[in-house]
Amino acid sequence: VLPNRHTKQAVAASVSGVAGVILVGDSGLVFVPTPAGAPVAVQAQVPAGLTSRVAAVRDGVLALATPAGLYSLACFMDDDAVSCTPETVSTTAFVEVSGLAVVEWGAASGRYVAYVAAGNGLHYIATDATPASRVVWGTAVLSVAYSPALGIAAAGDFNRVAVFAGPR
């Protein structure tokens, strides 16, 4: 068992066609193949820990938000590890990342759109002709989710909730 004593997030994902769960914890990222595979370390080349969050985009592609920025990880699995090549999407500094919602992520368009929930607000990140990074809700945000039908929903301190219609 890998030394992730404190796990803050679990996300269903697949790497090289192998289904499993990505755990985010004090030892970084860990991939656990299902139904009963042995946990393997994720070599992301980007420091990840308790204040990082991950989103599974498609097979072998992860979005990773850390205090240092937002990254796209192209991953593959070999015998004893998952190796990922990072691409920097944004160098926006986040304070204690608590959530990540992906709206659009690379592939055919090459465009990245995501929301990052953090102690310093809800951040909108987009890469277009002019990359954008702005705070759309200036309170400590505890979690964020995206639904194509609803848009963005975020939860802040003291039971505050905000819903934004569609990607902004």
PDB file of C-alpha atoms in Angstrom:
ATOM      1  CA  VAL A   1       0.000   0.000   0.000  1.00  0.00           C
ATOM      2  CA  LEU A   2       1.307   3.439  -0.893  1.00  0.00           C
ATOM      3  CA  PRO A   3       1.790   5.945   1.931  1.00  0.00           C
ATOM      4  CA  ASN A   4      -1.251   8.195   1.312  1.00  0.00           C
ATOM      5  CA  ARG A   5      -2.222   8.454   4.973  1.00  0.00           C
ATOM      6  CA  HIS A   6      -4.629  11.324   4.354  1.00  0.00           C
ATOM      7  CA  THR A   7      -6.780  11.171   1.229  1.00  0.00           C
ATOM      8  CA  LYS A   8      -8.719  14.289   0.221  1.00  0.00           C
ATOM      9  CA  GLN A   9     -10.249  13.173  -3.083  1.00  0.00           C
ATOM     10  CA  ALA A  10     -11.100  10.058  -5.072  1.00  0.00           C
ATOM     11  CA  VAL A  11     -11.916  10.250  -8.798  1.00  0.00           C
ATOM     12  CA  ALA A  12     -12.930   7.471 -11.190  1.00  0.00           C
ATOM     13  CA  ALA A  13     -10.466   7.406 -14.092  1.00  0.00           C
ATOM     14  CA  SER A  14      -8.911   5.172 -16.703  1.00  0.00           C
ATOM     15  CA  VAL A  15      -5.304   5.040 -17.828  1.00  0.00           C
ATOM     16  CA  SER A  16      -4.186   3.023 -20.867  1.00  0.00           C
ATOM     17  CA  GLY A  17      -7.649   1.441 -20.926  1.00  0.00           C
ATOM     18  CA  VAL A  18      -7.404   0.282 -17.301  1.00  0.00           C
ATOM     19  CA  ALA A  19     -10.275   1.505 -15.109  1.00  0.00           C
ATOM     20  CA  GLY A  20      -9.572   2.604 -11.565  1.00  0.00           C
ATOM     21  CA  VAL A  21      -9.564   5.392  -9.028  1.00  0.00           C
ATOM     22  CA  ILE A  22      -7.145   8.291  -8.662  1.00  0.00           C
ATOM     23  CA  LEU A  23      -6.570   9.211  -5.011  1.00  0.00           C
ATOM     24  CA  VAL A  24      -5.257  12.659  -4.036  1.00  0.00           C
ATOM     25  CA  GLY A  25      -3.511  12.771  -0.680  1.00  0.00           C
ATOM     26  CA  ASP A  26      -0.473  13.763   1.316  1.00  0.00           C
ATOM     27  CA  SER A  27       1.785  11.567  -0.847  1.00  0.00           C
ATOM     28  CA  GLY A  28       0.494  12.998  -4.108  1.00  0.00           C
ATOM     29  CA  LEU A  29      -1.496  11.050  -6.697  1.00  0.00           C
ATOM     30  CA  VAL A  30      -2.090   7.294  -6.505  1.00  0.00           C
ATOM     31  CA  PHE A  31      -3.879   5.152  -9.109  1.00  0.00           C
ATOM     32  CA  VAL A  32      -5.746   2.088  -7.859  1.00  0.00           C
ATOM     33  CA  PRO A  33      -6.863  -0.223 -10.702  1.00  0.00           C
ATOM     34  CA  THR A  34     -10.245  -1.881 -10.153  1.00  0.00           C
ATOM     35  CA  PRO A  35     -11.665  -4.265  -9.222  1.00  0.00           C
ATOM     36  CA  ALA A  36      -8.730  -5.402  -7.048  1.00  0.00           C
ATOM     37  CA  GLY A  37      -5.477  -4.094  -8.452  1.00  0.00           C
ATOM     38  CA  ALA A  38      -2.447  -2.994  -6.489  1.00  0.00           C
ATOM     39  CA  PRO A  39      -2.061   0.773  -5.983  1.00  0.00           C
ATOM     40  CA  VAL A  40       0.604   2.444  -8.126  1.00  0.00           C
ATOM     41  CA  ALA A  41       2.200   5.858  -7.832  1.00  0.00           C
ATOM     42  CA  VAL A  42       1.379   8.523 -10.399  1.00  0.00           C
ATOM     43  CA  GLN A  43       4.577  10.173 -11.627  1.00  0.00           C
ATOM     44  CA  ALA A  44       3.135  13.537 -12.653  1.00  0.00           C
ATOM     45  CA  GLN A  45       6.329  15.659 -12.625  1.00  0.00           C
ATOM     46  CA  VAL A  46       4.171  18.302 -10.903  1.00  0.00           C
ATOM     47  CA  PRO A  47       3.991  18.501  -7.091  1.00  0.00           C
ATOM     48  CA  ALA A  48       0.540  17.364  -5.961  1.00  0.00           C
ATOM     49  CA  GLY A  49      -0.706  16.897  -2.428  1.00  0.00           C
ATOM     50  CA  LEU A  50      -3.482  17.632   0.050  1.00  0.00           C
ATOM     51  CA  THR A  51      -4.254  21.032  -1.513  1.00  0.00           C
ATOM     52  CA  SER A  52      -4.477  19.691  -5.083  1.00  0.00           C
ATOM     53  CA  ARG A  53      -7.509  18.397  -6.965  1.00  0.00           C
ATOM     54  CA  VAL A  54      -7.789  16.228 -10.064  1.00  0.00           C
ATOM     55  CA  ALA A  55     -10.459  15.639 -12.705  1.00  0.00           C
ATOM     56  CA  ALA A  56     -10.557  12.721 -15.136  1.00  0.00           C
ATOM     57  CA  VAL A  57     -11.181  14.070 -18.629  1.00  0.00           C
ATOM     58  CA  ARG A  58     -10.885  10.941 -20.797  1.00  0.00           C
ATOM     59  CA  ASP A  59      -8.720   7.820 -20.933  1.00  0.00           C
ATOM     60  CA  GLY A  60      -5.183   8.844 -20.032  1.00  0.00           C
ATOM     61  CA  VAL A  61      -5.959  12.547 -19.628  1.00  0.00           C
ATOM     62  CA  LEU A  62      -6.249  14.271 -16.260  1.00  0.00           C
ATOM     63  CA  ALA A  63      -6.708  17.882 -15.234  1.00  0.00           C
ATOM     64  CA  LEU A  64      -4.724  18.826 -12.115  1.00  0.00           C
ATOM     65  CA  ALA A  65      -5.115  21.996 -10.048  1.00  0.00           C
ATOM     66  CA  THR A  66      -2.335  22.729  -7.543  1.00  0.00           C
ATOM     67  CA  PRO A  67      -1.398  25.862  -5.586  1.00  0.00           C
ATOM     68  CA  ALA A  68       1.100  26.608  -8.415  1.00  0.00           C
ATOM     69  CA  GLY A  69      -1.417  26.433 -11.278  1.00  0.00           C
ATOM     70  CA  LEU A  70      -3.551  24.291 -13.559  1.00  0.00           C
ATOM     71  CA  TYR A  71      -2.098  21.432 -15.634  1.00  0.00           C
ATOM     72  CA  SER A  72      -3.169  18.908 -18.233  1.00  0.00           C
ATOM     73  CA  LEU A  73      -1.589  15.488 -17.689  1.00  0.00           C
ATOM     74  CA  ALA A  74      -1.183  12.985 -20.526  1.00  0.00           C
ATOM     75  CA  CYS A  75      -0.753   9.653 -18.742  1.00  0.00           C
ATOM     76  CA  PHE A  76       0.085   6.042 -19.566  1.00  0.00           C
ATOM     77  CA  MET A  77       0.493   2.979 -17.394  1.00  0.00           C
ATOM     78  CA  ASP A  78       3.518   0.700 -17.322  1.00  0.00           C
ATOM     79  CA  ASP A  79       4.258  -2.207 -14.973  1.00  0.00           C
ATOM     80  CA  ASP A  80       4.672  -0.399 -11.674  1.00  0.00           C
ATOM     81  CA  ALA A  81       3.636   3.222 -12.183  1.00  0.00           C
ATOM     82  CA  VAL A  82       1.498   5.669 -14.067  1.00  0.00           C
ATOM     83  CA  SER A  83       3.682   8.194 -15.877  1.00  0.00           C
ATOM     84  CA  CYS A  84       2.275  11.565 -16.886  1.00  0.00           C
ATOM     85  CA  THR A  85       3.619  14.364 -19.050  1.00  0.00           C
ATOM     86  CA  PRO A  86       2.357  17.735 -17.813  1.00  0.00           C
ATOM     87  CA  GLU A  87       1.304  20.698 -19.924  1.00  0.00           C
ATOM     88  CA  THR A  88       0.847  24.017 -18.119  1.00  0.00           C
ATOM     89  CA  VAL A  89      -2.618  25.449 -18.732  1.00  0.00           C
ATOM     90  CA  SER A  90      -2.403  28.348 -16.251  1.00  0.00           C
ATOM     91  CA  THR A  91       0.126  29.644 -13.736  1.00  0.00           C
ATOM     92  CA  THR A  92      -2.562  31.319 -11.627  1.00  0.00           C
ATOM     93  CA  ALA A  93      -1.761  30.901  -7.920  1.00  0.00           C
ATOM     94  CA  PHE A  94      -4.511  29.187  -5.947  1.00  0.00           C
ATOM     95  CA  VAL A  95      -4.740  29.127  -2.161  1.00  0.00           C
ATOM     96  CA  GLU A  96      -5.688  25.677  -0.826  1.00  0.00           C
ATOM     97  CA  VAL A  97      -7.379  24.159  -3.883  1.00  0.00           C
ATOM     98  CA  SER A  98     -10.612  22.458  -2.825  1.00  0.00           C
ATOM     99  CA  GLY A  99     -12.338  21.648  -6.125  1.00  0.00           C
ATOM    100  CA  LEU A 100     -11.942  21.430  -9.893  1.00  0.00           C
ATOM    101  CA  ALA A 101     -14.629  21.391 -12.584  1.00  0.00           C
ATOM    102  CA  VAL A 102     -13.670  20.865 -16.220  1.00  0.00           C
ATOM    103  CA  VAL A 103     -15.936  22.374 -18.882  1.00  0.00           C
ATOM    104  CA  GLU A 104     -13.768  21.772 -21.966  1.00  0.00           C
ATOM    105  CA  TRP A 105     -10.357  20.154 -22.099  1.00  0.00           C
ATOM    106  CA  GLY A 106      -8.111  20.124 -25.149  1.00  0.00           C
ATOM    107  CA  ALA A 107      -8.747  17.379 -27.716  1.00  0.00           C
ATOM    108  CA  ALA A 108      -9.955  18.668 -31.065  1.00  0.00           C
ATOM    109  CA  SER A 109     -10.439  22.317 -30.077  1.00  0.00           C
ATOM    110  CA  GLY A 110      -7.196  22.705 -28.146  1.00  0.00           C
ATOM    111  CA  ARG A 111      -9.176  24.958 -25.785  1.00  0.00           C
ATOM    112  CA  TYR A 112      -9.146  24.536 -22.018  1.00  0.00           C
ATOM    113  CA  VAL A 113     -11.941  25.840 -19.785  1.00  0.00           C
ATOM    114  CA  ALA A 114     -12.151  25.012 -16.085  1.00  0.00           C
ATOM    115  CA  TYR A 115     -13.224  26.383 -12.730  1.00  0.00           C
ATOM    116  CA  VAL A 116     -10.978  26.003  -9.683  1.00  0.00           C
ATOM    117  CA  ALA A 117     -12.410  26.286  -6.172  1.00  0.00           C
ATOM    118  CA  ALA A 118      -9.889  27.633  -3.686  1.00  0.00           C
ATOM    119  CA  GLY A 119      -9.466  29.583  -0.487  1.00  0.00           C
ATOM    120  CA  ASN A 120      -8.933  32.727  -2.584  1.00  0.00           C
ATOM    121  CA  GLY A 121     -12.149  32.403  -4.615  1.00  0.00           C
ATOM    122  CA  LEU A 122     -13.735  30.607  -7.543  1.00  0.00           C
ATOM    123  CA  HIS A 123     -11.385  31.004 -10.498  1.00  0.00           C
ATOM    124  CA  TYR A 124     -12.411  30.828 -14.151  1.00  0.00           C
ATOM    125  CA  ILE A 125      -9.571  29.642 -16.400  1.00  0.00           C
ATOM    126  CA  ALA A 126      -9.837  29.627 -20.198  1.00  0.00           C
ATOM    127  CA  THR A 127      -7.305  29.395 -22.999  1.00  0.00           C
ATOM    128  CA  ASP A 128      -8.450  31.141 -26.128  1.00  0.00           C
ATOM    129  CA  ALA A 129      -6.727  33.632 -28.395  1.00  0.00           C
ATOM    130  CA  THR A 130      -6.360  35.638 -25.178  1.00  0.00           C
ATOM    131  CA  PRO A 131      -5.954  33.342 -22.134  1.00  0.00           C
ATOM    132  CA  ALA A 132      -8.234  34.361 -19.284  1.00  0.00           C
ATOM    133  CA  SER A 133      -7.965  33.857 -15.567  1.00  0.00           C
ATOM    134  CA  ARG A 134     -10.307  35.699 -13.267  1.00  0.00           C
ATOM    135  CA  VAL A 135     -12.057  35.323  -9.954  1.00  0.00           C
ATOM    136  CA  VAL A 136     -15.794  34.997 -10.524  1.00  0.00           C
ATOM    137  CA  TRP A 137     -16.748  34.609  -6.863  1.00  0.00           C
ATOM    138  CA  GLY A 138     -14.537  36.294  -4.289  1.00  0.00           C
ATOM    139  CA  THR A 139     -15.125  34.140  -1.246  1.00  0.00           C
ATOM    140  CA  ALA A 140     -13.475  30.983   0.042  1.00  0.00           C
ATOM    141  CA  VAL A 141     -14.986  28.251  -2.139  1.00  0.00           C
ATOM    142  CA  LEU A 142     -15.212  24.707  -0.799  1.00  0.00           C
ATOM    143  CA  SER A 143     -16.332  22.813  -3.901  1.00  0.00           C
ATOM    144  CA  VAL A 144     -17.382  23.266  -7.512  1.00  0.00           C
ATOM    145  CA  ALA A 145     -19.229  21.116 -10.045  1.00  0.00           C
ATOM    146  CA  TYR A 146     -20.152  21.442 -13.715  1.00  0.00           C
ATOM    147  CA  SER A 147     -23.198  20.157 -15.553  1.00  0.00           C
ATOM    148  CA  PRO A 148     -23.851  20.970 -19.230  1.00  0.00           C
ATOM    149  CA  ALA A 149     -27.546  21.363 -18.406  1.00  0.00           C
ATOM    150  CA  LEU A 150     -27.144  23.549 -15.301  1.00  0.00           C
ATOM    151  CA  GLY A 151     -23.785  25.264 -15.586  1.00  0.00           C
ATOM    152  CA  ILE A 152     -21.453  25.809 -12.667  1.00  0.00           C
ATOM    153  CA  ALA A 153     -22.481  25.272  -9.044  1.00  0.00           C
ATOM    154  CA  ALA A 154     -20.182  26.254  -6.194  1.00  0.00           C
ATOM    155  CA  ALA A 155     -20.390  26.061  -2.422  1.00  0.00           C
ATOM    156  CA  GLY A 156     -18.712  28.591  -0.162  1.00  0.00           C
ATOM    157  CA  ASP A 157     -18.322  29.102   3.568  1.00  0.00           C
ATOM    158  CA  PHE A 158     -21.359  29.538   5.812  1.00  0.00           C
ATOM    159  CA  ASN A 159     -23.740  27.545   3.547  1.00  0.00           C
ATOM    160  CA  ARG A 160     -23.469  29.986   0.640  1.00  0.00           C
ATOM    161  CA  VAL A 161     -24.169  28.537  -2.800  1.00  0.00           C
ATOM    162  CA  ALA A 162     -23.780  30.124  -6.236  1.00  0.00           C
ATOM    163  CA  VAL A 163     -25.013  28.858  -9.602  1.00  0.00           C
ATOM    164  CA  PHE A 164     -23.695  30.325 -12.839  1.00  0.00           C
ATOM    165  CA  ALA A 165     -25.678  29.552 -16.001  1.00  0.00           C
ATOM    166  CA  GLY A 166     -23.424  27.827 -18.500  1.00  0.00           C
ATOM    167  CA  PRO A 167     -19.705  28.370 -19.031  1.00  0.00           C
ATOM    168  CA  ARG A 168     -18.690  32.015 -18.604  1.00  0.00           C
TER     169      ARG A 168
END
